[in-house]
Amino acid sequence: MSDGVLLYWAVLYVQGDEGSGLVSVTDGWHSPHSVDSVRRSVEIRHGKVDKLSAVGPMRSRELARQYLEAATSTEAGLNFWLAQAT
């Protein structure tokens, strides 16, 4: 992927007993497009996370938001995604 391109990630993270979902963005100028860069970004904004799962990169914020919404709309989907978190 080329430097400077904004890419979006559907992210689910857990802090203690609380789970949260968000759309995160990576910018190739400042950090590589990787789950590790997403984790760093989330922890800068929201504090230390115990588990994190990110799906991406995707080229649009809307696509990442739709993925996050669909993947967490059922308890089974949410549990599956949480099981993948590291």
CSV table of N, CA and C in Angstrom, one decimal:
chain,number,residue,atom,x,y,z
A,1,MET,N,0.8,-1.2,0.0
A,1,MET,CA,0.0,0.0,0.0
A,1,MET,C,0.9,1.2,0.0
A,2,SER,N,0.4,2.3,-0.6
A,2,SER,CA,1.3,3.4,-0.8
A,2,SER,C,1.2,4.3,0.5
A,3,ASP,N,2.3,5.0,0.7
A,3,ASP,CA,2.4,5.9,1.8
A,3,ASP,C,1.4,7.0,1.7
A,4,GLY,N,0.9,7.5,2.8
A,4,GLY,CA,0.1,8.7,2.8
A,4,GLY,C,-1.4,8.4,2.6
A,5,VAL,N,-1.7,7.1,2.3
A,5,VAL,CA,-3.1,6.8,2.0
A,5,VAL,C,-3.8,6.5,3.4
A,6,LEU,N,-5.0,7.2,3.6
A,6,LEU,CA,-5.8,6.9,4.8
A,6,LEU,C,-6.5,5.6,4.5
A,7,LEU,N,-6.4,4.7,5.5
A,7,LEU,CA,-7.2,3.4,5.5
A,7,LEU,C,-7.9,3.3,6.8
A,8,TYR,N,-9.0,2.6,6.7
A,8,TYR,CA,-9.9,2.5,7.9
A,8,TYR,C,-10.0,1.1,8.4
A,9,TRP,N,-10.2,0.9,9.6
A,9,TRP,CA,-10.3,-0.4,10.3
A,9,TRP,C,-11.5,-0.5,11.2
A,10,ALA,N,-12.2,-1.6,11.2
A,10,ALA,CA,-13.3,-1.9,12.1
A,10,ALA,C,-12.6,-2.5,13.3
A,11,VAL,N,-12.8,-1.9,14.5
A,11,VAL,CA,-12.0,-2.3,15.7
A,11,VAL,C,-13.0,-2.6,16.8
A,12,LEU,N,-12.7,-3.7,17.5
A,12,LEU,CA,-13.4,-4.1,18.7
A,12,LEU,C,-12.3,-4.3,19.8
A,13,TYR,N,-12.5,-3.6,20.9
A,13,TYR,CA,-11.5,-3.7,22.0
A,13,TYR,C,-12.2,-3.9,23.3
A,14,VAL,N,-11.5,-4.5,24.3
A,14,VAL,CA,-12.0,-4.8,25.6
A,14,VAL,C,-11.0,-4.1,26.6
A,15,GLN,N,-11.6,-3.4,27.6
A,15,GLN,CA,-10.9,-2.9,28.7
A,15,GLN,C,-11.6,-3.4,29.9
A,16,GLY,N,-11.0,-4.3,30.7
A,16,GLY,CA,-11.6,-4.9,31.8
A,16,GLY,C,-12.8,-5.7,31.4
A,17,ASP,N,-14.0,-5.4,31.8
A,17,ASP,CA,-15.2,-6.1,31.4
A,17,ASP,C,-16.0,-5.4,30.4
A,18,GLU,N,-15.5,-4.2,29.9
A,18,GLU,CA,-16.2,-3.4,29.0
A,18,GLU,C,-15.7,-3.6,27.6
A,19,GLY,N,-16.6,-3.8,26.6
A,19,GLY,CA,-16.2,-3.9,25.2
A,19,GLY,C,-16.7,-2.7,24.5
A,20,SER,N,-15.9,-2.2,23.5
A,20,SER,CA,-16.3,-1.1,22.7
A,20,SER,C,-15.9,-1.3,21.2
A,21,GLY,N,-16.6,-0.7,20.4
A,21,GLY,CA,-16.3,-0.8,18.9
A,21,GLY,C,-16.1,0.6,18.4
A,22,LEU,N,-15.2,0.7,17.4
A,22,LEU,CA,-15.0,2.0,16.8
A,22,LEU,C,-14.4,1.8,15.4
A,23,VAL,N,-14.4,2.9,14.6
A,23,VAL,CA,-13.7,2.9,13.3
A,23,VAL,C,-12.4,3.6,13.6
A,24,SER,N,-11.3,3.0,13.2
A,24,SER,CA,-10.0,3.7,13.4
A,24,SER,C,-9.4,3.9,12.0
A,25,VAL,N,-8.4,4.8,12.0
A,25,VAL,CA,-7.8,5.1,10.7
A,25,VAL,C,-6.3,5.1,10.8
A,26,THR,N,-5.6,4.6,9.8
A,26,THR,CA,-4.1,4.6,9.7
A,26,THR,C,-3.7,5.5,8.6
A,27,ASP,N,-2.6,6.2,8.8
A,27,ASP,CA,-2.1,7.1,7.7
A,27,ASP,C,-0.7,6.6,7.5
A,28,GLY,N,-0.4,6.2,6.2
A,28,GLY,CA,0.9,5.6,5.9
A,28,GLY,C,2.1,6.6,6.1
A,29,TRP,N,1.8,7.9,6.2
A,29,TRP,CA,2.9,8.8,6.4
A,29,TRP,C,3.4,8.7,7.8
A,30,HIS,N,2.5,8.4,8.8
A,30,HIS,CA,3.0,8.4,10.2
A,30,HIS,C,3.1,7.0,10.8
A,31,SER,N,2.5,6.0,10.3
A,31,SER,CA,2.6,4.7,10.8
A,31,SER,C,2.2,3.6,9.8
A,32,PRO,N,2.8,2.4,9.9
A,32,PRO,CA,2.4,1.4,9.0
A,32,PRO,C,0.9,1.0,9.1
A,33,HIS,N,0.4,0.5,8.0
A,33,HIS,CA,-1.0,0.0,8.0
A,33,HIS,C,-1.0,-1.4,8.6
A,34,SER,N,-1.1,-1.5,9.9
A,34,SER,CA,-1.1,-2.8,10.6
A,34,SER,C,-2.0,-2.8,11.9
A,35,VAL,N,-2.3,-4.0,12.3
A,35,VAL,CA,-3.1,-4.1,13.6
A,35,VAL,C,-2.3,-3.5,14.7
A,36,ASP,N,-1.0,-3.6,14.8
A,36,ASP,CA,-0.2,-3.0,15.8
A,36,ASP,C,-0.3,-1.5,15.8
A,37,SER,N,-0.3,-0.9,14.6
A,37,SER,CA,-0.5,0.6,14.6
A,37,SER,C,-1.9,1.0,15.0
A,38,VAL,N,-2.9,0.2,14.7
A,38,VAL,CA,-4.3,0.4,15.2
A,38,VAL,C,-4.3,0.3,16.7
A,39,ARG,N,-3.7,-0.7,17.3
A,39,ARG,CA,-3.7,-0.8,18.7
A,39,ARG,C,-3.1,0.4,19.4
A,40,ARG,N,-1.9,0.8,18.9
A,40,ARG,CA,-1.3,2.0,19.4
A,40,ARG,C,-2.2,3.2,19.4
A,41,SER,N,-2.9,3.4,18.2
A,41,SER,CA,-3.8,4.5,18.1
A,41,SER,C,-4.9,4.5,19.1
A,42,VAL,N,-5.5,3.3,19.2
A,42,VAL,CA,-6.6,3.2,20.2
A,42,VAL,C,-6.2,3.4,21.6
A,43,GLU,N,-5.0,2.9,22.0
A,43,GLU,CA,-4.5,3.1,23.3
A,43,GLU,C,-4.1,4.5,23.6
A,44,ILE,N,-3.7,5.3,22.6
A,44,ILE,CA,-3.4,6.7,22.8
A,44,ILE,C,-4.6,7.4,23.1
A,45,ARG,N,-5.7,7.1,22.4
A,45,ARG,CA,-7.0,7.8,22.6
A,45,ARG,C,-7.8,7.3,23.8
A,46,HIS,N,-7.8,6.0,24.1
A,46,HIS,CA,-8.7,5.4,25.0
A,46,HIS,C,-8.0,4.7,26.2
A,47,GLY,N,-6.7,4.7,26.3
A,47,GLY,CA,-6.0,4.0,27.4
A,47,GLY,C,-5.7,2.6,27.0
A,48,LYS,N,-5.0,1.9,27.9
A,48,LYS,CA,-4.6,0.5,27.7
A,48,LYS,C,-5.8,-0.4,27.4
A,49,VAL,N,-5.7,-1.2,26.4
A,49,VAL,CA,-6.7,-2.2,26.2
A,49,VAL,C,-6.2,-3.6,26.5
A,50,ASP,N,-7.1,-4.5,27.0
A,50,ASP,CA,-6.8,-5.8,27.3
A,50,ASP,C,-6.8,-6.7,26.1
A,51,LYS,N,-7.7,-6.5,25.2
A,51,LYS,CA,-7.8,-7.3,24.0
A,51,LYS,C,-8.3,-6.4,22.9
A,52,LEU,N,-7.8,-6.7,21.7
A,52,LEU,CA,-8.2,-5.9,20.5
A,52,LEU,C,-8.3,-6.8,19.3
A,53,SER,N,-9.3,-6.6,18.5
A,53,SER,CA,-9.4,-7.2,17.2
A,53,SER,C,-9.7,-6.2,16.2
A,54,ALA,N,-9.0,-6.2,15.1
A,54,ALA,CA,-9.2,-5.2,14.0
A,54,ALA,C,-9.3,-5.9,12.7
A,55,VAL,N,-10.3,-5.4,11.9
A,55,VAL,CA,-10.5,-6.0,10.5
A,55,VAL,C,-10.2,-4.8,9.6
A,56,GLY,N,-9.3,-5.0,8.6
A,56,GLY,CA,-9.0,-4.0,7.6
A,56,GLY,C,-7.7,-4.3,7.0
A,57,PRO,N,-7.1,-3.4,6.3
A,57,PRO,CA,-7.6,-2.1,6.1
A,57,PRO,C,-8.7,-2.0,5.0
A,58,MET,N,-9.5,-1.0,5.1
A,58,MET,CA,-10.6,-0.7,4.1
A,58,MET,C,-10.4,0.7,3.6
A,59,ARG,N,-10.9,1.0,2.4
A,59,ARG,CA,-10.7,2.3,1.8
A,59,ARG,C,-11.7,3.4,2.2
A,60,SER,N,-12.8,3.0,2.9
A,60,SER,CA,-13.7,4.0,3.3
A,60,SER,C,-14.2,3.8,4.7
A,61,ARG,N,-14.4,4.9,5.4
A,61,ARG,CA,-14.9,4.9,6.8
A,61,ARG,C,-16.3,4.2,6.8
A,62,GLU,N,-17.1,4.5,5.8
A,62,GLU,CA,-18.5,3.9,5.8
A,62,GLU,C,-18.4,2.4,5.7
A,63,LEU,N,-17.5,1.8,4.9
A,63,LEU,CA,-17.4,0.4,4.8
A,63,LEU,C,-17.0,-0.2,6.1
A,64,ALA,N,-16.0,0.4,6.8
A,64,ALA,CA,-15.6,-0.1,8.1
A,64,ALA,C,-16.7,0.0,9.1
A,65,ARG,N,-17.5,1.1,9.1
A,65,ARG,CA,-18.6,1.3,10.0
A,65,ARG,C,-19.6,0.2,9.8
A,66,GLN,N,-19.9,-0.1,8.5
A,66,GLN,CA,-20.9,-1.1,8.2
A,66,GLN,C,-20.5,-2.5,8.6
A,67,TYR,N,-19.2,-2.8,8.4
A,67,TYR,CA,-18.6,-4.1,8.9
A,67,TYR,C,-18.8,-4.2,10.4
A,68,LEU,N,-18.4,-3.2,11.1
A,68,LEU,CA,-18.4,-3.2,12.6
A,68,LEU,C,-19.9,-3.4,13.0
A,69,GLU,N,-20.8,-2.7,12.4
A,69,GLU,CA,-22.2,-2.8,12.8
A,69,GLU,C,-22.7,-4.2,12.5
A,70,ALA,N,-22.4,-4.8,11.3
A,70,ALA,CA,-22.9,-6.1,11.0
A,70,ALA,C,-22.3,-7.2,11.8
A,71,ALA,N,-21.0,-7.1,12.1
A,71,ALA,CA,-20.3,-8.1,12.8
A,71,ALA,C,-20.7,-8.2,14.3
A,72,THR,N,-21.2,-7.1,14.8
A,72,THR,CA,-21.6,-7.0,16.2
A,72,THR,C,-23.1,-6.9,16.5
A,73,SER,N,-23.9,-7.1,15.4
A,73,SER,CA,-25.3,-7.0,15.5
A,73,SER,C,-26.0,-8.2,16.2
A,74,THR,N,-25.3,-9.3,16.3
A,74,THR,CA,-25.8,-10.5,17.0
A,74,THR,C,-24.9,-10.9,18.1
A,75,GLU,N,-25.4,-11.5,19.1
A,75,GLU,CA,-24.6,-12.0,20.2
A,75,GLU,C,-23.5,-13.0,19.7
A,76,ALA,N,-23.9,-13.9,18.7
A,76,ALA,CA,-23.0,-14.9,18.2
A,76,ALA,C,-21.9,-14.2,17.4
A,77,GLY,N,-22.2,-13.2,16.6
A,77,GLY,CA,-21.1,-12.4,15.9
A,77,GLY,C,-20.2,-11.7,16.9
A,78,LEU,N,-20.8,-11.1,17.9
A,78,LEU,CA,-19.9,-10.4,18.9
A,78,LEU,C,-19.0,-11.4,19.6
A,79,ASN,N,-19.6,-12.5,20.0
A,79,ASN,CA,-18.8,-13.5,20.7
A,79,ASN,C,-17.7,-14.1,19.9
A,80,PHE,N,-18.0,-14.3,18.6
A,80,PHE,CA,-16.9,-14.8,17.7
A,80,PHE,C,-15.8,-13.8,17.5
A,81,TRP,N,-16.2,-12.5,17.3
A,81,TRP,CA,-15.2,-11.5,17.2
A,81,TRP,C,-14.3,-11.3,18.4
A,82,LEU,N,-15.0,-11.3,19.6
A,82,LEU,CA,-14.2,-11.2,20.9
A,82,LEU,C,-13.3,-12.4,21.0
A,83,ALA,N,-13.7,-13.6,20.6
A,83,ALA,CA,-12.8,-14.8,20.7
A,83,ALA,C,-11.5,-14.6,19.8
A,84,GLN,N,-11.6,-13.8,18.8
A,84,GLN,CA,-10.4,-13.5,17.9
A,84,GLN,C,-9.5,-12.5,18.5
A,85,ALA,N,-10.0,-11.7,19.4
A,85,ALA,CA,-9.2,-10.6,20.0
A,85,ALA,C,-7.9,-11.1,20.7
A,86,THR,N,-6.9,-10.3,20.6
A,86,THR,CA,-5.6,-10.6,21.3
A,86,THR,C,-5.2,-9.4,22.1
